[in-house]
Short mmCIF file of C-alpha atoms in Angstrom, two decimals:
data_model
loop_
_atom_site.label_atom_id
_atom_site.label_comp_id
_atom_site.label_asym_id
_atom_site.label_seq_id
_atom_site.Cartn_x
_atom_site.Cartn_y
_atom_site.Cartn_z
CA MET A 1 0.00 0.00 0.00
CA LYS A 2 2.85 2.37 0.90
CA ASN A 3 4.44 1.67 -2.46
CA TYR A 4 1.21 2.65 -4.27
CA ILE A 5 0.91 5.90 -2.33
CA ILE A 6 4.54 6.80 -2.97
CA ALA A 7 4.17 5.94 -6.66
CA ALA A 8 1.00 8.08 -6.87
CA ILE A 9 2.74 11.05 -5.21
CA ILE A 10 5.71 10.76 -7.57
CA LEU A 11 3.35 10.58 -10.56
CA ILE A 12 1.44 13.68 -9.42
CA ILE A 13 4.69 15.61 -8.90
CA ALA A 14 5.99 14.55 -12.32
CA VAL A 15 2.75 15.64 -14.03
CA ASN A 16 2.85 19.02 -12.25
CA ILE A 17 6.48 19.63 -13.22
CA ASN A 18 5.79 18.67 -16.84
CA THR A 19 2.71 20.93 -17.00
CA SER A 20 4.68 23.80 -15.47
CA ALA A 21 7.44 23.38 -18.06
CA GLN A 22 4.89 23.38 -20.89
CA VAL A 23 3.26 26.56 -19.58
CA LYS A 24 6.64 28.32 -19.40
CA THR A 25 7.50 27.24 -22.94
CA SER A 26 4.13 28.39 -24.28
CA ALA A 27 4.38 31.71 -22.46
CA GLN A 28 7.88 32.28 -23.85
CA GLU A 29 6.76 31.58 -27.41
CA VAL A 30 3.81 33.97 -27.29
CA ALA A 31 5.02 37.54 -27.66
CA THR A 32 2.98 40.41 -26.40
CA PRO A 33 2.05 43.11 -28.91
CA GLU A 34 4.54 45.41 -27.19
CA LEU A 35 7.39 42.92 -27.62
CA ALA A 36 6.44 42.34 -31.25
CA GLN A 37 6.46 46.11 -31.83
CA GLN A 38 9.88 46.45 -30.16
CA ARG A 39 11.24 43.69 -32.39
CA GLU A 40 9.92 45.42 -35.50
CA GLU A 41 11.57 48.65 -34.36
CA GLN A 42 14.87 46.79 -33.92
CA LYS A 43 14.56 45.40 -37.44
CA LYS A 44 13.80 48.87 -38.84
CA THR A 45 16.83 50.29 -37.05
CA VAL A 46 19.19 47.61 -38.36
CA VAL A 47 17.97 48.02 -41.95
CA ALA A 48 17.97 51.84 -41.71
CA HIS A 49 21.63 51.87 -40.63
CA TYR A 50 22.60 49.47 -43.43
CA LEU A 51 20.79 51.73 -45.95
CA ALA A 52 22.47 54.80 -44.43
CA MET A 53 25.85 53.14 -45.10
CA LYS A 54 24.87 52.40 -48.69
CA ASN A 55 23.49 55.90 -49.28
CA SER A 56 26.56 57.61 -47.82
CA LEU A 57 28.75 55.54 -50.14
CA VAL A 58 26.60 56.71 -53.07
CA VAL A 59 27.52 60.32 -52.21
CA SER A 60 31.13 59.31 -51.33
CA ASP A 61 30.94 60.61 -47.76
CA LEU A 62 33.63 58.86 -45.73
CA LYS A 63 32.55 60.25 -42.34
CA LYS A 64 28.84 59.51 -42.77
CA THR A 65 29.69 56.00 -43.94
CA ALA A 66 31.84 55.47 -40.84
CA THR A 67 29.11 56.78 -38.54
CA ALA A 68 26.42 54.65 -40.21
CA ALA A 69 28.68 51.57 -40.01
CA SER A 70 29.27 52.10 -36.31
CA GLU A 71 25.54 52.58 -35.65
CA PHE A 72 24.74 49.52 -37.78
CA SER A 73 27.25 47.40 -35.84
CA THR A 74 25.75 48.47 -32.51
CA ALA A 75 22.13 47.90 -33.60
CA PHE A 76 22.89 44.57 -35.29
CA GLY A 77 24.88 43.40 -32.27
CA LYS A 78 21.80 43.93 -30.07
CA PHE A 79 19.45 42.15 -32.48
CA LYS A 80 18.32 38.71 -31.30
CA PHE A 81 17.46 36.05 -33.85
CA LYS A 82 14.19 34.24 -33.10
CA LYS A 83 12.53 30.99 -34.12
CA LEU A 84 15.55 29.39 -35.76
CA THR A 85 16.61 25.80 -35.90
CA LEU A 86 19.97 24.98 -34.35
CA GLU A 87 21.61 24.96 -37.79
CA GLU A 88 20.01 28.30 -38.74
CA MET A 89 21.10 29.79 -35.41
CA ASN A 90 24.70 28.66 -35.98
CA THR A 91 24.66 30.18 -39.48
CA ALA A 92 23.10 33.42 -38.22
CA THR A 93 25.56 33.69 -35.34
CA THR A 94 28.52 33.23 -37.68
CA ALA A 95 27.07 35.74 -40.12
CA ARG A 96 26.51 38.28 -37.30
CA LYS A 97 30.14 37.93 -36.20
CA ASP A 98 31.41 38.45 -39.75
CA ILE A 99 29.00 41.31 -40.49
CA ASN A 100 29.85 43.16 -37.27
CA ALA A 101 33.59 42.75 -37.92
CA LEU A 102 33.15 44.19 -41.42
CA ALA A 103 30.99 47.07 -40.14
CA ASP A 104 33.56 47.84 -37.44
CA SER A 105 36.30 47.88 -40.10
CA ILE A 106 34.25 50.25 -42.25
CA ALA A 107 33.77 52.53 -39.23
CA VAL A 108 37.52 52.92 -38.65
CA SER A 109 38.66 52.97 -42.29
CA SER A 110 40.26 56.18 -43.54
CA SER A 111 39.68 55.35 -47.21
CA ILE A 112 36.33 55.51 -49.04
CA ASN A 113 37.60 52.86 -51.48
CA GLU A 114 38.45 50.53 -48.59
CA GLN A 115 35.00 51.18 -47.12
CA ARG A 116 33.47 50.16 -50.43
CA LYS A 117 35.48 46.91 -50.56
CA LEU A 118 34.40 46.02 -47.04
CA PHE A 119 30.80 47.04 -47.75
CA GLU A 120 30.73 44.64 -50.70
CA LYS A 121 31.61 41.74 -48.39
CA LEU A 122 29.18 42.96 -45.73
CA SER A 123 26.37 43.19 -48.30
CA ILE A 124 26.82 39.58 -49.38
CA GLN A 125 26.67 38.41 -45.76
CA PHE A 126 23.75 40.72 -44.95
CA TRP A 127 21.68 39.40 -47.86
CA SER A 128 22.18 35.86 -46.59
CA ILE A 129 20.29 36.71 -43.37
CA VAL A 130 18.08 39.55 -44.61
CA GLU A 131 14.91 37.45 -44.20
CA LYS A 132 15.57 37.37 -40.46
CA VAL A 133 16.11 41.13 -40.04
CA LYS A 134 13.80 42.82 -42.51
CA PRO A 135 10.71 44.46 -41.05
CA GLU A 136 7.25 43.23 -41.98
CA ASN A 137 5.69 44.95 -44.98
CA MET A 138 9.09 46.09 -46.28
CA MET A 139 10.54 44.95 -49.56
CA LEU A 140 14.31 44.70 -49.91
CA TYR A 141 16.08 44.24 -53.23
CA GLN A 142 19.43 42.70 -53.94
CA GLN A 143 21.02 44.72 -56.72
CA LYS A 144 24.06 43.98 -58.80
CA CYS A 145 26.38 45.92 -61.04
CA PRO A 146 26.77 43.43 -63.94
CA MET A 147 29.96 45.07 -65.18
CA MET A 148 31.79 44.68 -61.86
CA GLY A 149 29.83 41.83 -60.24
CA THR A 150 29.30 43.75 -57.00
CA THR A 151 26.04 43.47 -55.06
CA TRP A 152 24.22 45.54 -52.44
CA VAL A 153 20.81 45.72 -50.77
CA SER A 154 18.31 48.51 -51.34
CA ASP A 155 14.79 49.36 -50.26
CA ASP A 156 14.08 50.84 -53.69
CA LYS A 157 14.21 49.33 -57.18
CA LYS A 158 15.93 52.49 -58.41
CA ILE A 159 19.62 51.79 -58.98
CA GLU A 160 22.16 53.91 -57.14
CA ASN A 161 25.46 52.09 -57.29
CA PRO A 162 27.41 52.65 -54.04
CA TYR A 163 30.64 51.30 -55.50
CA TYR A 164 31.05 53.46 -58.61
CA PRO A 165 28.80 56.50 -58.12
CA LYS A 166 30.82 58.89 -60.29
CA ASN A 167 31.12 56.72 -63.39
CA MET A 168 28.36 54.11 -63.03
CA LEU A 169 25.72 55.51 -60.67
CA THR A 170 22.84 53.83 -62.48
CA CYS A 171 24.73 50.70 -63.51
CA GLY A 172 22.95 47.77 -61.98
CA GLU A 173 19.88 45.62 -61.88
CA VAL A 174 17.61 44.01 -59.33
CA ILE A 175 18.56 40.35 -59.12
CA ALA A 176 16.44 39.27 -56.14
CA GLU A 177 13.84 40.57 -53.74
CA LYS A 178 12.60 39.57 -50.32
#
């Protein structure tokens, strides 16, 4: 009889612990509207700083590019990836590390041409994770200069080549959109 009572108590405790764990998991997965709004604002900030980098390269402004790169690095460093598989999380974490290192290098570079070279690498990496950081209801376009093979991300289909703005400002095409 004692064995049955002890077994029943253990079973009740196990069921309560399991139910408690499920409630915590469910509560963690359900975001409040405020949290969802904060996340969207984070996404908008990350994309806005990337676009500020691109746009300052279009006008060949070394200082604005450096400032935008620094702000991008800070905002992107704070961004948390959500709802990813383990493999996707590993890829995203590696991409973040590479992207932040490139942005930090752009921020301290004293050469607009060096900034452009680094931005090209950053843009390739950024496009690989853009689905995870783009705000809802925003279209982003991967654009490419076919003559040079360089790519960048824009929020507009209009081509403004950040790599060769003096000679090839409108050289490019939209090659993908998300």
